[in-house]
Amino acid sequence: MAAWQRVIGLFRRRLNKTDRQLAESYLDEAGLFLFNQMSYADQKHAVTVARYLLSEKVDTSGANMSLLIQGALLHDVGKVKGEISWWNRIRVGLIRRYLPRLRDKRAKRGEKGLGHALYVDLHHPDRGAYMAQSLGVDPSVVFLIRHHHDDAKEPATIELALLQSADAKN
Ligand SMILES: [Fe+2]
Ligand SMILES: [Fe+2]
């Protein structure tokens, strides 16, 4: 998704019907609960990653597609709706990309504004995995959520490698 589309997405509210149907066809009740508590921008990003993985652009042979698409739809559930203002969301995106060390330094739990936004951004894989695990989501999907930003040279599973590369492109 282009940067400008992401910015416009920050002001929209609800997924369209076909995006919604995609989420509903892969997620069970617990998964949908987690998916629904994300903001529109994060839901749209998750669906875009899932669609990309389902497209012909990606060679997914050997991957467990049900697991992979659930992981795509849920990988960012640690970002809870309403926690970060649209303004801080844009700043966090820029800091993550261009000043990653500043993110580590300024991230602070419970602090208002940018510090907390950076904290959420830094810890959303662990948070999301914890939330998913608590609701009984498949452990293999929880694994994808927890490790989707890991900096491993050789990702542990084919699904993780595919998710990481799709996430980076969308
Ligand atoms: Fe993420
Ligand atoms: Fe993501």
mmCIF file of C-alpha atoms and ligand atoms in Angstrom:
data_model
loop_
_atom_site.group_PDB
_atom_site.id
_atom_site.type_symbol
_atom_site.label_atom_id
_atom_site.label_comp_id
_atom_site.label_asym_id
_atom_site.label_seq_id
_atom_site.Cartn_x
_atom_site.Cartn_y
_atom_site.Cartn_z
ATOM 1 C CA MET A 1 0.000 0.000 0.000
ATOM 2 C CA ALA A 2 1.363 3.408 -0.904
ATOM 3 C CA ALA A 3 2.159 5.830 1.923
ATOM 4 C CA TRP A 4 -0.590 8.244 0.846
ATOM 5 C CA GLN A 5 -3.155 5.440 0.897
ATOM 6 C CA ARG A 6 -2.127 4.625 4.447
ATOM 7 C CA VAL A 7 -2.573 8.253 5.468
ATOM 8 C CA ILE A 8 -6.032 8.414 3.889
ATOM 9 C CA GLY A 9 -6.826 5.133 5.636
ATOM 10 C CA LEU A 10 -6.299 6.817 8.983
ATOM 11 C CA PHE A 11 -9.473 8.832 8.424
ATOM 12 C CA ARG A 12 -11.738 6.078 7.202
ATOM 13 C CA ARG A 13 -13.938 4.012 9.426
ATOM 14 C CA ARG A 14 -15.028 0.624 8.174
ATOM 15 C CA LEU A 15 -13.828 -2.088 5.864
ATOM 16 C CA ASN A 16 -15.789 -2.629 2.677
ATOM 17 C CA LYS A 17 -17.850 -5.775 2.258
ATOM 18 C CA THR A 18 -15.322 -7.857 0.325
ATOM 19 C CA ASP A 19 -12.504 -7.082 2.761
ATOM 20 C CA ARG A 20 -14.790 -7.965 5.633
ATOM 21 C CA GLN A 21 -15.759 -11.244 3.966
ATOM 22 C CA LEU A 22 -12.116 -12.188 3.544
ATOM 23 C CA ALA A 23 -11.482 -11.735 7.273
ATOM 24 C CA GLU A 24 -14.623 -13.648 8.158
ATOM 25 C CA SER A 25 -13.752 -16.568 5.910
ATOM 26 C CA TYR A 26 -10.395 -17.218 7.589
ATOM 27 C CA LEU A 27 -10.939 -16.231 11.222
ATOM 28 C CA ASP A 28 -12.918 -17.962 13.939
ATOM 29 C CA GLU A 29 -14.751 -16.123 16.689
ATOM 30 C CA ALA A 30 -11.631 -15.390 18.749
ATOM 31 C CA GLY A 31 -9.719 -14.264 15.671
ATOM 32 C CA LEU A 32 -12.532 -11.947 14.614
ATOM 33 C CA PHE A 33 -12.743 -10.473 18.085
ATOM 34 C CA LEU A 34 -9.043 -9.604 17.896
ATOM 35 C CA PHE A 35 -9.323 -8.361 14.333
ATOM 36 C CA ASN A 36 -12.297 -6.127 15.164
ATOM 37 C CA GLN A 37 -10.491 -4.330 17.965
ATOM 38 C CA MET A 38 -7.904 -2.960 15.531
ATOM 39 C CA SER A 39 -8.337 0.433 13.898
ATOM 40 C CA TYR A 40 -9.561 0.662 10.315
ATOM 41 C CA ALA A 41 -6.020 1.475 9.131
ATOM 42 C CA ASP A 42 -4.595 -1.674 10.755
ATOM 43 C CA GLN A 43 -7.480 -3.853 9.549
ATOM 44 C CA LYS A 44 -7.007 -2.573 6.012
ATOM 45 C CA HIS A 45 -3.246 -3.195 6.187
ATOM 46 C CA ALA A 46 -3.859 -6.745 7.467
ATOM 47 C CA VAL A 47 -6.300 -7.485 4.630
ATOM 48 C CA THR A 48 -3.868 -6.020 2.092
ATOM 49 C CA VAL A 49 -1.091 -8.307 3.372
ATOM 50 C CA ALA A 50 -3.464 -11.299 3.240
ATOM 51 C CA ARG A 51 -4.613 -10.474 -0.306
ATOM 52 C CA TYR A 52 -1.033 -10.065 -1.447
ATOM 53 C CA LEU A 53 -0.186 -13.527 -0.094
ATOM 54 C CA LEU A 54 -3.236 -14.972 -1.850
ATOM 55 C CA SER A 55 -2.281 -13.357 -5.155
ATOM 56 C CA GLU A 56 -0.227 -14.865 -7.920
ATOM 57 C CA LYS A 57 2.623 -12.472 -7.151
ATOM 58 C CA VAL A 58 3.835 -14.735 -4.352
ATOM 59 C CA ASP A 59 5.044 -18.315 -4.479
ATOM 60 C CA THR A 60 3.409 -19.888 -1.450
ATOM 61 C CA SER A 61 4.025 -23.505 -2.390
ATOM 62 C CA GLY A 62 4.706 -25.576 0.682
ATOM 63 C CA ALA A 63 3.019 -23.088 3.011
ATOM 64 C CA ASN A 64 -0.012 -23.827 5.148
ATOM 65 C CA MET A 65 -2.329 -21.188 3.651
ATOM 66 C CA SER A 66 -4.955 -21.236 6.370
ATOM 67 C CA LEU A 67 -2.269 -20.580 8.976
ATOM 68 C CA LEU A 68 -0.512 -17.990 6.839
ATOM 69 C CA ILE A 69 -3.649 -15.949 6.104
ATOM 70 C CA GLN A 70 -4.755 -16.063 9.726
ATOM 71 C CA GLY A 71 -1.277 -14.803 10.630
ATOM 72 C CA ALA A 72 -1.541 -12.056 8.008
ATOM 73 C CA LEU A 73 -4.921 -10.934 9.339
ATOM 74 C CA LEU A 74 -3.837 -10.997 12.967
ATOM 75 C CA HIS A 75 -0.146 -10.090 12.932
ATOM 76 C CA ASP A 76 -0.699 -6.509 14.169
ATOM 77 C CA VAL A 77 -3.460 -7.136 16.729
ATOM 78 C CA GLY A 78 -1.137 -5.813 19.441
ATOM 79 C CA LYS A 79 -1.953 -2.345 18.106
ATOM 80 C CA VAL A 80 -5.192 -1.602 19.900
ATOM 81 C CA LYS A 81 -7.680 0.822 18.361
ATOM 82 C CA GLY A 82 -7.760 4.315 19.808
ATOM 83 C CA GLU A 83 -4.451 4.020 21.616
ATOM 84 C CA ILE A 84 -2.493 6.096 19.160
ATOM 85 C CA SER A 85 -3.674 9.313 17.536
ATOM 86 C CA TRP A 86 -3.433 9.581 13.759
ATOM 87 C CA TRP A 87 -0.785 12.265 14.173
ATOM 88 C CA ASN A 88 1.445 10.052 16.336
ATOM 89 C CA ARG A 89 0.832 7.132 14.011
ATOM 90 C CA ILE A 90 2.423 9.078 11.154
ATOM 91 C CA ARG A 91 5.320 10.191 13.372
ATOM 92 C CA VAL A 92 5.891 6.617 14.590
ATOM 93 C CA GLY A 93 5.952 5.348 11.000
ATOM 94 C CA LEU A 94 8.606 7.882 10.092
ATOM 95 C CA ILE A 95 10.689 7.257 13.227
ATOM 96 C CA ARG A 96 10.515 3.489 12.728
ATOM 97 C CA ARG A 97 11.798 3.851 9.217
ATOM 98 C CA TYR A 98 14.395 6.584 9.551
ATOM 99 C CA LEU A 99 15.356 6.797 13.247
ATOM 100 C CA PRO A 100 14.954 3.312 14.749
ATOM 101 C CA ARG A 101 17.326 4.060 17.604
ATOM 102 C CA LEU A 102 15.240 7.010 18.673
ATOM 103 C CA ARG A 103 12.273 4.662 18.883
ATOM 104 C CA ASP A 104 14.098 2.404 21.363
ATOM 105 C CA LYS A 105 15.165 5.412 23.412
ATOM 106 C CA ARG A 106 11.882 7.287 23.561
ATOM 107 C CA ALA A 107 9.483 4.348 23.903
ATOM 108 C CA LYS A 108 7.784 4.586 27.292
ATOM 109 C CA ARG A 109 4.831 2.699 28.639
ATOM 110 C CA GLY A 110 2.048 4.786 30.129
ATOM 111 C CA GLU A 111 3.525 8.048 28.938
ATOM 112 C CA LYS A 112 1.092 10.198 26.996
ATOM 113 C CA GLY A 113 1.571 10.904 23.307
ATOM 114 C CA LEU A 114 4.574 9.935 21.260
ATOM 115 C CA GLY A 115 6.402 7.972 23.985
ATOM 116 C CA HIS A 116 3.491 5.590 24.447
ATOM 117 C CA ALA A 117 2.907 5.349 20.697
ATOM 118 C CA LEU A 118 6.535 4.283 20.262
ATOM 119 C CA TYR A 119 6.147 1.795 23.101
ATOM 120 C CA VAL A 120 3.119 0.209 21.418
ATOM 121 C CA ASP A 121 4.937 0.070 18.110
ATOM 122 C CA LEU A 122 7.967 -1.593 19.672
ATOM 123 C CA HIS A 123 6.062 -4.150 21.727
ATOM 124 C CA HIS A 124 3.031 -4.951 19.575
ATOM 125 C CA PRO A 125 4.309 -8.398 18.504
ATOM 126 C CA ASP A 126 4.603 -9.636 22.111
ATOM 127 C CA ARG A 127 1.413 -7.906 23.177
ATOM 128 C CA GLY A 128 -0.550 -9.266 20.233
ATOM 129 C CA ALA A 129 0.789 -12.784 20.784
ATOM 130 C CA TYR A 130 -0.205 -12.614 24.427
ATOM 131 C CA MET A 131 -3.717 -11.426 23.551
ATOM 132 C CA ALA A 132 -4.131 -14.129 20.918
ATOM 133 C CA GLN A 133 -2.800 -16.850 23.193
ATOM 134 C CA SER A 134 -5.171 -15.773 25.963
ATOM 135 C CA LEU A 135 -8.125 -16.157 23.610
ATOM 136 C CA GLY A 136 -7.079 -19.636 22.496
ATOM 137 C CA VAL A 137 -5.834 -18.788 18.992
ATOM 138 C CA ASP A 138 -3.866 -21.607 17.300
ATOM 139 C CA PRO A 139 -0.302 -21.641 18.732
ATOM 140 C CA SER A 140 1.167 -21.582 15.198
ATOM 141 C CA VAL A 141 -0.677 -18.323 14.500
ATOM 142 C CA VAL A 142 0.452 -16.947 17.873
ATOM 143 C CA PHE A 143 4.012 -17.822 16.808
ATOM 144 C CA LEU A 144 3.614 -15.768 13.612
ATOM 145 C CA ILE A 145 2.267 -12.782 15.559
ATOM 146 C CA ARG A 146 5.090 -12.920 18.112
ATOM 147 C CA HIS A 147 7.896 -13.169 15.592
ATOM 148 C CA HIS A 148 6.693 -11.096 12.646
ATOM 149 C CA HIS A 149 9.270 -8.357 13.269
ATOM 150 C CA ASP A 150 12.137 -10.643 14.303
ATOM 151 C CA ASP A 151 15.367 -9.894 12.582
ATOM 152 C CA ALA A 152 16.332 -13.487 11.865
ATOM 153 C CA LYS A 153 18.488 -14.268 8.871
ATOM 154 C CA GLU A 154 16.698 -17.540 8.449
ATOM 155 C CA PRO A 155 13.081 -17.350 9.609
ATOM 156 C CA ALA A 156 12.027 -20.456 11.505
ATOM 157 C CA THR A 157 9.143 -21.368 9.203
ATOM 158 C CA ILE A 158 8.132 -20.806 5.610
ATOM 159 C CA GLU A 159 4.937 -19.047 6.783
ATOM 160 C CA LEU A 160 6.980 -16.595 8.870
ATOM 161 C CA ALA A 161 9.297 -15.824 5.961
ATOM 162 C CA LEU A 162 6.311 -15.186 3.667
ATOM 163 C CA LEU A 163 4.505 -13.038 6.222
ATOM 164 C CA GLN A 164 7.601 -10.932 6.926
ATOM 165 C CA SER A 165 8.218 -10.207 3.291
ATOM 166 C CA ALA A 166 4.531 -9.463 2.550
ATOM 167 C CA ASP A 167 4.314 -7.177 5.596
ATOM 168 C CA ALA A 168 7.396 -5.254 4.477
ATOM 169 C CA LYS A 169 5.909 -4.693 1.001
ATOM 170 C CA ASN A 170 2.444 -3.618 2.131
HETATM 171 FE FE FE B 1 3.797 -5.297 12.999
HETATM 172 FE FE FE B 2 2.093 -5.145 9.656
#
